[in-house]
Short mmCIF file of C-alpha atoms and ligand atoms in Angstrom, two decimals:
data_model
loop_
_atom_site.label_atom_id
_atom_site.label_comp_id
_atom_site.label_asym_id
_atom_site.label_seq_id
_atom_site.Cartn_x
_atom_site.Cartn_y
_atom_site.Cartn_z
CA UNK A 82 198.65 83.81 68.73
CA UNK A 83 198.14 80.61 67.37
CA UNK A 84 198.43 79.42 63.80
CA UNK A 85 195.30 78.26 61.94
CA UNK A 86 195.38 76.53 58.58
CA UNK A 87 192.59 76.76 56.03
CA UNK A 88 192.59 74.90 53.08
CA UNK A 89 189.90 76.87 51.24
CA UNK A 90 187.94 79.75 51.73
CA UNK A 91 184.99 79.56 53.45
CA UNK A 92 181.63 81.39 52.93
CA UNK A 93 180.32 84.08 55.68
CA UNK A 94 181.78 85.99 58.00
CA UNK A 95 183.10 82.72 60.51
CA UNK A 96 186.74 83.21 59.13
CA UNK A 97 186.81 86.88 60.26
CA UNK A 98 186.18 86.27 63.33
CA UNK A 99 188.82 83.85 63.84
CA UNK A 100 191.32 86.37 62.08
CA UNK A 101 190.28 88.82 64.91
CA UNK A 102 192.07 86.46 67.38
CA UNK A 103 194.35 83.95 65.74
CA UNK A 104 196.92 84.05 62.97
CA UNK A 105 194.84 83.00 59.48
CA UNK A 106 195.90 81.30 56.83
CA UNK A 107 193.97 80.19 53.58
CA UNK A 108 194.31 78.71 50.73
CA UNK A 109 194.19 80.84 48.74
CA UNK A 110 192.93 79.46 45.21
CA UNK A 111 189.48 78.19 44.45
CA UNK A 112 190.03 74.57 43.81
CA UNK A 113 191.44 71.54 46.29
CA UNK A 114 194.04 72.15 47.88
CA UNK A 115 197.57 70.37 46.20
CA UNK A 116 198.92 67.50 48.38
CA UNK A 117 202.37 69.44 48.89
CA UNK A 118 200.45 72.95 49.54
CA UNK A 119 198.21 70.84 52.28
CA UNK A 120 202.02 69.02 54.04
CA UNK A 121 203.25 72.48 53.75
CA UNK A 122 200.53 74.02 55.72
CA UNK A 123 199.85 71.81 58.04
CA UNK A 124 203.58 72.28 59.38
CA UNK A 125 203.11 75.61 59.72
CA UNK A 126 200.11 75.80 61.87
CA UNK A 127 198.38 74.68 65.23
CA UNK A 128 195.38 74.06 64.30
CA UNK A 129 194.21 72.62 60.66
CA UNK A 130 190.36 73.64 59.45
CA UNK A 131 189.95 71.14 56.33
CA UNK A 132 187.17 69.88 54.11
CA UNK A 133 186.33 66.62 52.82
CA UNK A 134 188.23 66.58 49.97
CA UNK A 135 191.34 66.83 51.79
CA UNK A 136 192.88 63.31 52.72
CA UNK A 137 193.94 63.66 55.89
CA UNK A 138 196.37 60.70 56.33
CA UNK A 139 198.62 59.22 58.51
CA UNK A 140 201.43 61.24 56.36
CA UNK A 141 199.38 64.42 56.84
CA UNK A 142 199.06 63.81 60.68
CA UNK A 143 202.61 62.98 61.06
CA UNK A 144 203.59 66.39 59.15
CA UNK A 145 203.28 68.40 62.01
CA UNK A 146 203.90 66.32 65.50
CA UNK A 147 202.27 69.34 67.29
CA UNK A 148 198.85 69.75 65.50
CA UNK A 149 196.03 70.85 68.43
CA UNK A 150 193.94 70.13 66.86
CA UNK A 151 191.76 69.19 63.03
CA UNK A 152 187.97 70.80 62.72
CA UNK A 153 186.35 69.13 59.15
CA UNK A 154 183.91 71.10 57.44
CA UNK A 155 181.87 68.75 56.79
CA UNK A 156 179.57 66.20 59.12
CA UNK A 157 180.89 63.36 57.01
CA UNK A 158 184.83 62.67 58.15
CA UNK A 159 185.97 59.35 56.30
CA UNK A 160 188.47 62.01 54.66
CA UNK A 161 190.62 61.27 58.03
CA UNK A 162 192.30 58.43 59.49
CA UNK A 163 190.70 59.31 62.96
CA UNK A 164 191.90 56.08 64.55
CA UNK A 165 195.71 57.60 63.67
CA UNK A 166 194.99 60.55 65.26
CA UNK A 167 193.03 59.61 68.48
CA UNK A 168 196.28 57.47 68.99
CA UNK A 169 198.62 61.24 68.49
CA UNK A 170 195.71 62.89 70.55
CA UNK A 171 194.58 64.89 68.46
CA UNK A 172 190.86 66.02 68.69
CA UNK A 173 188.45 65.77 65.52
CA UNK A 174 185.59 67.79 64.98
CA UNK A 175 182.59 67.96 62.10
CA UNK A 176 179.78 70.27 61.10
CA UNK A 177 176.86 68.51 62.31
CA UNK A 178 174.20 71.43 62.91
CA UNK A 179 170.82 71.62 61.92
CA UNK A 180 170.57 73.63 58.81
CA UNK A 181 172.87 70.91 56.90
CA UNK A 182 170.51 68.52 58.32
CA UNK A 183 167.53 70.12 56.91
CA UNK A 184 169.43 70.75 53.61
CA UNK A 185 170.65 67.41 53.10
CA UNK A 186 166.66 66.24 53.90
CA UNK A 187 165.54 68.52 51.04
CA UNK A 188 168.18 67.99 48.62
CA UNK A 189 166.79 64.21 49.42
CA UNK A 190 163.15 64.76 48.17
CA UNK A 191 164.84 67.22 45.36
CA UNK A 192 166.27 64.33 43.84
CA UNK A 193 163.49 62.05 44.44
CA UNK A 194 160.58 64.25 43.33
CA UNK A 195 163.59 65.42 39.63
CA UNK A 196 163.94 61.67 39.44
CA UNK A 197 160.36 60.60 39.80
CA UNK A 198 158.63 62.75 38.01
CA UNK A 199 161.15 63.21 34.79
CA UNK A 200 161.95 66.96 36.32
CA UNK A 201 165.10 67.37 33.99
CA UNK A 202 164.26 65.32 30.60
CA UNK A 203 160.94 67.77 30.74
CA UNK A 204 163.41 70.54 31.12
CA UNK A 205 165.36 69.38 28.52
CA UNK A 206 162.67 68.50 26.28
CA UNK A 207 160.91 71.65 26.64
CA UNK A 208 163.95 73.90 26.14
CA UNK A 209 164.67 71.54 23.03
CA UNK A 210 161.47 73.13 21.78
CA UNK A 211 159.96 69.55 21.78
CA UNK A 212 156.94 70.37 23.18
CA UNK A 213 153.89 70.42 20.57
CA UNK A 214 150.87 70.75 23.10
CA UNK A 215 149.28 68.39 25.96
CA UNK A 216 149.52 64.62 25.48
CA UNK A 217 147.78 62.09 28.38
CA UNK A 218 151.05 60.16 27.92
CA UNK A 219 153.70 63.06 27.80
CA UNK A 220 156.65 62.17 30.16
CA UNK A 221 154.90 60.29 32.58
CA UNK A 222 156.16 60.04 36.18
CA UNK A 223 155.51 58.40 39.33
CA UNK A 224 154.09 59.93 42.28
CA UNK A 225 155.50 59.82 45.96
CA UNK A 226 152.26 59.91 47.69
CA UNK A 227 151.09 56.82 49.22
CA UNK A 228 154.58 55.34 48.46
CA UNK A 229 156.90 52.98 50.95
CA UNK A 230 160.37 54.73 51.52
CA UNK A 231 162.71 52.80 52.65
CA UNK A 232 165.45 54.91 54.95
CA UNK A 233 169.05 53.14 55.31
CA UNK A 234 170.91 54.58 58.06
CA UNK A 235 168.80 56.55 60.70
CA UNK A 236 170.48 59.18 62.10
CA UNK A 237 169.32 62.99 62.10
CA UNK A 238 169.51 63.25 58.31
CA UNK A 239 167.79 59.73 57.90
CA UNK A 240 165.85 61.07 60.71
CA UNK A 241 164.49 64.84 58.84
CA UNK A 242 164.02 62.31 55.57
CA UNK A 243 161.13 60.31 57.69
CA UNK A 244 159.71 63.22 59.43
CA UNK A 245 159.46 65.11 55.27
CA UNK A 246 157.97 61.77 54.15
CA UNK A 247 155.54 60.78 57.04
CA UNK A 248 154.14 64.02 57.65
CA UNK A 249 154.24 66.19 54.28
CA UNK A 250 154.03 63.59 51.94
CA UNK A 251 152.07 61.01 53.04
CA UNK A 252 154.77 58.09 52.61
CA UNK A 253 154.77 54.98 54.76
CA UNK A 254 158.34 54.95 56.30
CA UNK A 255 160.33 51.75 57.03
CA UNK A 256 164.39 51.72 57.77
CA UNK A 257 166.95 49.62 58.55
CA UNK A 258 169.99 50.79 60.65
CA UNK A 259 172.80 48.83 63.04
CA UNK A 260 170.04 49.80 66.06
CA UNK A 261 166.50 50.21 66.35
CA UNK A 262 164.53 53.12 67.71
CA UNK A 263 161.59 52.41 68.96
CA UNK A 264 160.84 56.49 70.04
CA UNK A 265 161.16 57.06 66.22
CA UNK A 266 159.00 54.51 65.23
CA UNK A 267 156.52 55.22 67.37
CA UNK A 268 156.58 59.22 66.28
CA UNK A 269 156.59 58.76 62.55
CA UNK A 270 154.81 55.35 62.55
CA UNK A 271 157.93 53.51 60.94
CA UNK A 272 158.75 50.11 60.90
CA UNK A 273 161.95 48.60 61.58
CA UNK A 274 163.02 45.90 58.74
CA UNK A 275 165.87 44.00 57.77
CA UNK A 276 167.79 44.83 54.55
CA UNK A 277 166.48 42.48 52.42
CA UNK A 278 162.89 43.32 53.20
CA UNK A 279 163.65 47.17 52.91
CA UNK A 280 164.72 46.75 49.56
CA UNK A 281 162.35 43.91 48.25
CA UNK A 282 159.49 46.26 49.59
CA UNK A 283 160.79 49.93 48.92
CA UNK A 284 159.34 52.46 45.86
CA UNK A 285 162.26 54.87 46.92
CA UNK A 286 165.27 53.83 48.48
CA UNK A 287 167.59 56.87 50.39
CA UNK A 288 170.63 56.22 51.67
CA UNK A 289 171.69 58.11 54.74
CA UNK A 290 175.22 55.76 56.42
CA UNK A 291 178.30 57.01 56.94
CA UNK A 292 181.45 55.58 54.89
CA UNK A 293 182.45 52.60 57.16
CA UNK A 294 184.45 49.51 56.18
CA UNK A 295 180.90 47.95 56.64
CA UNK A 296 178.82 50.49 54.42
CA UNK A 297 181.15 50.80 51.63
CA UNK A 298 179.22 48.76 48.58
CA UNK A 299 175.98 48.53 51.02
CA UNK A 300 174.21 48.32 47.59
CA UNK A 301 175.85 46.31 45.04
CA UNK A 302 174.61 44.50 42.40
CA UNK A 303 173.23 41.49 44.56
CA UNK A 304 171.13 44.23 46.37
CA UNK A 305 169.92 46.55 43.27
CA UNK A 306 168.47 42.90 42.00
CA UNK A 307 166.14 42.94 45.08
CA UNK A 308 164.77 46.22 44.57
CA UNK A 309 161.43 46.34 42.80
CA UNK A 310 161.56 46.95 39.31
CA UNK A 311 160.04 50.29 40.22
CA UNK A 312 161.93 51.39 42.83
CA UNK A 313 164.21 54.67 42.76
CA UNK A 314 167.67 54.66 44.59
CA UNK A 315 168.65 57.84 45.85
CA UNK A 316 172.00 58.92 47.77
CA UNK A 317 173.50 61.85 49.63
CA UNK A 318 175.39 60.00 51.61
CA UNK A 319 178.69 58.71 50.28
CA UNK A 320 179.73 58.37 47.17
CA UNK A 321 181.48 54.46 47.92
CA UNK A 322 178.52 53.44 49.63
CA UNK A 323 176.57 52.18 46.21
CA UNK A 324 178.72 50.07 43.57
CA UNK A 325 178.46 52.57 40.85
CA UNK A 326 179.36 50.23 37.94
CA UNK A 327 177.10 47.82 39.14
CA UNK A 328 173.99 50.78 39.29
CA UNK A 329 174.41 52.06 36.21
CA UNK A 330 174.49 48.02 34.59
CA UNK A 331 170.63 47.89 36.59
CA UNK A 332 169.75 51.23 35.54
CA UNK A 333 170.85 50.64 31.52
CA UNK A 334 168.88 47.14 31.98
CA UNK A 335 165.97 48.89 33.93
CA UNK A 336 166.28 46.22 36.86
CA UNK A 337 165.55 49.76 38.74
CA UNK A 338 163.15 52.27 37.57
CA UNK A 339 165.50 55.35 37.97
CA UNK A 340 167.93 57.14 40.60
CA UNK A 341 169.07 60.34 42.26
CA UNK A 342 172.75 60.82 42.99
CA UNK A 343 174.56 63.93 44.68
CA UNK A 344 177.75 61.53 45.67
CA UNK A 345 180.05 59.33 43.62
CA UNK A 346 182.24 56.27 44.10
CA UNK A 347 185.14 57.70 43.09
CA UNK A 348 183.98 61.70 42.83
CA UNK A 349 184.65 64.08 41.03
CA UNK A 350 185.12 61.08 38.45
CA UNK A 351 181.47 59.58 37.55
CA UNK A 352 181.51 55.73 36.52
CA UNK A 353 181.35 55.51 32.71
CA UNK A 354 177.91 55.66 30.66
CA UNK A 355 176.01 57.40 33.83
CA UNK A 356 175.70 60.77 32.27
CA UNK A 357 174.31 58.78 28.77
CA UNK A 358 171.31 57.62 31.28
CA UNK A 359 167.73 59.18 31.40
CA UNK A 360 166.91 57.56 34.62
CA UNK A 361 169.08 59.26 36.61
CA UNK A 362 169.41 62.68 37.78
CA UNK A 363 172.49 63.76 38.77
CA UNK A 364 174.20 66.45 41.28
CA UNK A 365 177.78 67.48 42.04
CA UNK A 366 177.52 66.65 45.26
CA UNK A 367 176.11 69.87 46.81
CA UNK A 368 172.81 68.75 49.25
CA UNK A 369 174.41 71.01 51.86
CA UNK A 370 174.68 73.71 49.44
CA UNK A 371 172.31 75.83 50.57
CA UNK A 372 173.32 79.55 52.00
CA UNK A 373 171.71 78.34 55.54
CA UNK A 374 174.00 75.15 55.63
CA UNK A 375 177.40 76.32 54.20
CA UNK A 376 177.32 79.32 56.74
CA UNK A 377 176.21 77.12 59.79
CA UNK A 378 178.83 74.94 58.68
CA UNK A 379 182.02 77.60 58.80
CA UNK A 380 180.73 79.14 62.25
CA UNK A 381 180.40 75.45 63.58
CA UNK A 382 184.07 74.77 62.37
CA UNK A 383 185.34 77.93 63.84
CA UNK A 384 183.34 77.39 67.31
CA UNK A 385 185.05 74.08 67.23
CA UNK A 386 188.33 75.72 67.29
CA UNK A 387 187.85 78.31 69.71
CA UNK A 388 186.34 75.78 72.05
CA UNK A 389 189.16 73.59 71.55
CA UNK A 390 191.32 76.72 72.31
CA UNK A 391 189.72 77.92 75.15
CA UNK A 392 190.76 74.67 76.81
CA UNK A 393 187.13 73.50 76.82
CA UNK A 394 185.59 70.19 74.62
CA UNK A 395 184.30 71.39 71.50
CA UNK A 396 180.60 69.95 71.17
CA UNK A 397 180.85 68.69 67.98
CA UNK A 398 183.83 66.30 68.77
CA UNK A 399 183.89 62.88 66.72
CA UNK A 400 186.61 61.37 68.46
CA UNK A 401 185.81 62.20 72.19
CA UNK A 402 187.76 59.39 73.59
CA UNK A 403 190.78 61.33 73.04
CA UNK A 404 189.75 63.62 76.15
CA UNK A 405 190.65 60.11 78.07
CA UNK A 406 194.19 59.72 77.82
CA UNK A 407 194.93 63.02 75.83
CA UNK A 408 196.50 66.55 77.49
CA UNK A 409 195.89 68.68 74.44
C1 LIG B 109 179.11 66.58 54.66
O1 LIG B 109 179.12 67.57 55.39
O2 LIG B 109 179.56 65.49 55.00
C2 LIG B 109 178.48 66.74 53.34
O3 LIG B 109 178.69 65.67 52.51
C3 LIG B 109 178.92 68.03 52.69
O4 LIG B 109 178.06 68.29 51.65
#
């Protein structure tokens, strides 16, 4: 039987089914998993199922010089040194399905449509008991309709973003991404723009990159200057990817009209004064956390792993060159 790892429990029935032929182990506690609790594990077992919030380090990898393999929960995986461990062979996977696509999409337009239209100070101010009858000026929003989104980083989230926007809400879509796609232009009638033009031209901003050396402070202060003064900024990508100190200086100066976030720089820690803002709604980083998603997710993870057991390449594999020179 071989050992599996978990660092935290899981929701849906994926885990059981990996109990009924492997050796389970879980974290058991409700919380991130302690560095030493994480080495400790990961020495015991075969085969590690993680999350992001695990780092998954060179020190982690080296823990156990016979790990099969890791499977992340998660699509995102900059919680891994996967360069490390293509060089050990060991195979990565991540949770890329469709349901996390569509609930990352929606959690998108969530946060646009709280953001735009003042959702949560109307909340507040109604529950406050501040409401004392219609006004023609009462907490006046912005509507999406008719409005230029500007996409950063096309891939199938980016991708379920456009499609929401072009077709439901009557948005004019342009993006910017390392390559052009001319097939997804032509199907959502988007336009392909440089940076600079996608964010001097933008009315919502959503940013949809993975955590690279190159995307990490995409949008920094230089960049939140050549937004429109109306513009919204919205991410559920990664946290790192904005400057956070520098957003909430253009947000406290209104250089920006407002923004959604579900990620932070340096999360669970939020960059001082952003929770004294009104122009900004704010999420603990849960756009996947829909029932659809999270349970997708665990059986994705867990077919991963019995792929990877069964000798066969698991589909969702983000370092595939390791097939190349590995034997695992
Ligand atoms: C992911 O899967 O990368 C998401 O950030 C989880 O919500």
């Amino acid at each position: 039987m071989v050992k599996i790892f978990v660092t935290r429990n899981l929701p849906g029935e994926a885990i059981a089914k990996l109990k009924k032929k492997h050796t389970v182990q879980i974290y058991p506690k409700d919380k991130v998993i302690p560095r030493k609790k994480l080495l400790k594990g990961v020495k015991w077992c075969d085969v590690l199922l993680c999350l992001l919030t695990d780092k998954i380090d060179k020190e982690v990898i080296d823990a156990n010089p016979n790990l099969k393999m890791i499977s992340n929960y998660a699509v995102g995986f900059n919680n891994i040194d996967v360069k490390y461990a293509t060089e050990k062979g060991i195979p990565i996977t991540n949770t890329p399905g469709q349901a996390i696509v569509d609930a990352v999409a929606e959690h998108t337009f969530a946060l646009m449509l709280a953001v735009s239209k003042r959702v949560v100070e109307a909340d507040t101010f109604t529950r406050k008991k501040k409401y004392r009858g219609w006004s023609p000026t009462l907490l006046m929003g912005t509507e999406l309709t008719g409005k230029t989104l500007g996409i950063i980083g096309l891939g199938r989230i980016g991708t379920g973003v456009a499609e929401r926007a072009g077709h439901g809400l009557g948005m004019k879509v342009i993006y910017h991404d390392v390559r052009r796609d001319k097939k997804f232009e032509k199907k959502y009638k988007a336009q392909f723009v440089p940076l600079n033009k996608l964010l001097k031209n933008s009315d919502f901003i959503t940013l949809h990159v993975p955590l690279l050396k190159s995307t990490r402070h995409l949008i920094g202060a230089k960049e939140l200057k050549m937004m429109k003064k109306t513009s919204f900024l919205i991410n559920t990508s990664r946290g790192p990817v904005v400057d956070e100190k520098a957003l909430v200086s253009a947000l406290k100066k209104r250089q920006i009209a407002g923004a959604g976030l579900d990620v932070y720089e340096f999360e669970p820690k939020l960059a001082p004064g952003l929770t004294r803002l009104q122009n900004v709604v704010l999420t603990p980083h849960i756009a996947s956390a829909t029932i659809e998603a999270r349970s997708e997710m665990a059986w994705d993870a867990v077919n991963n792993i019995l792929a990877v057991l069964s000798g066969k390449k698991a589909a969702k594999t983000v370092n595939p060159e390791v097939y190349k020179k590995n034997n695992k």
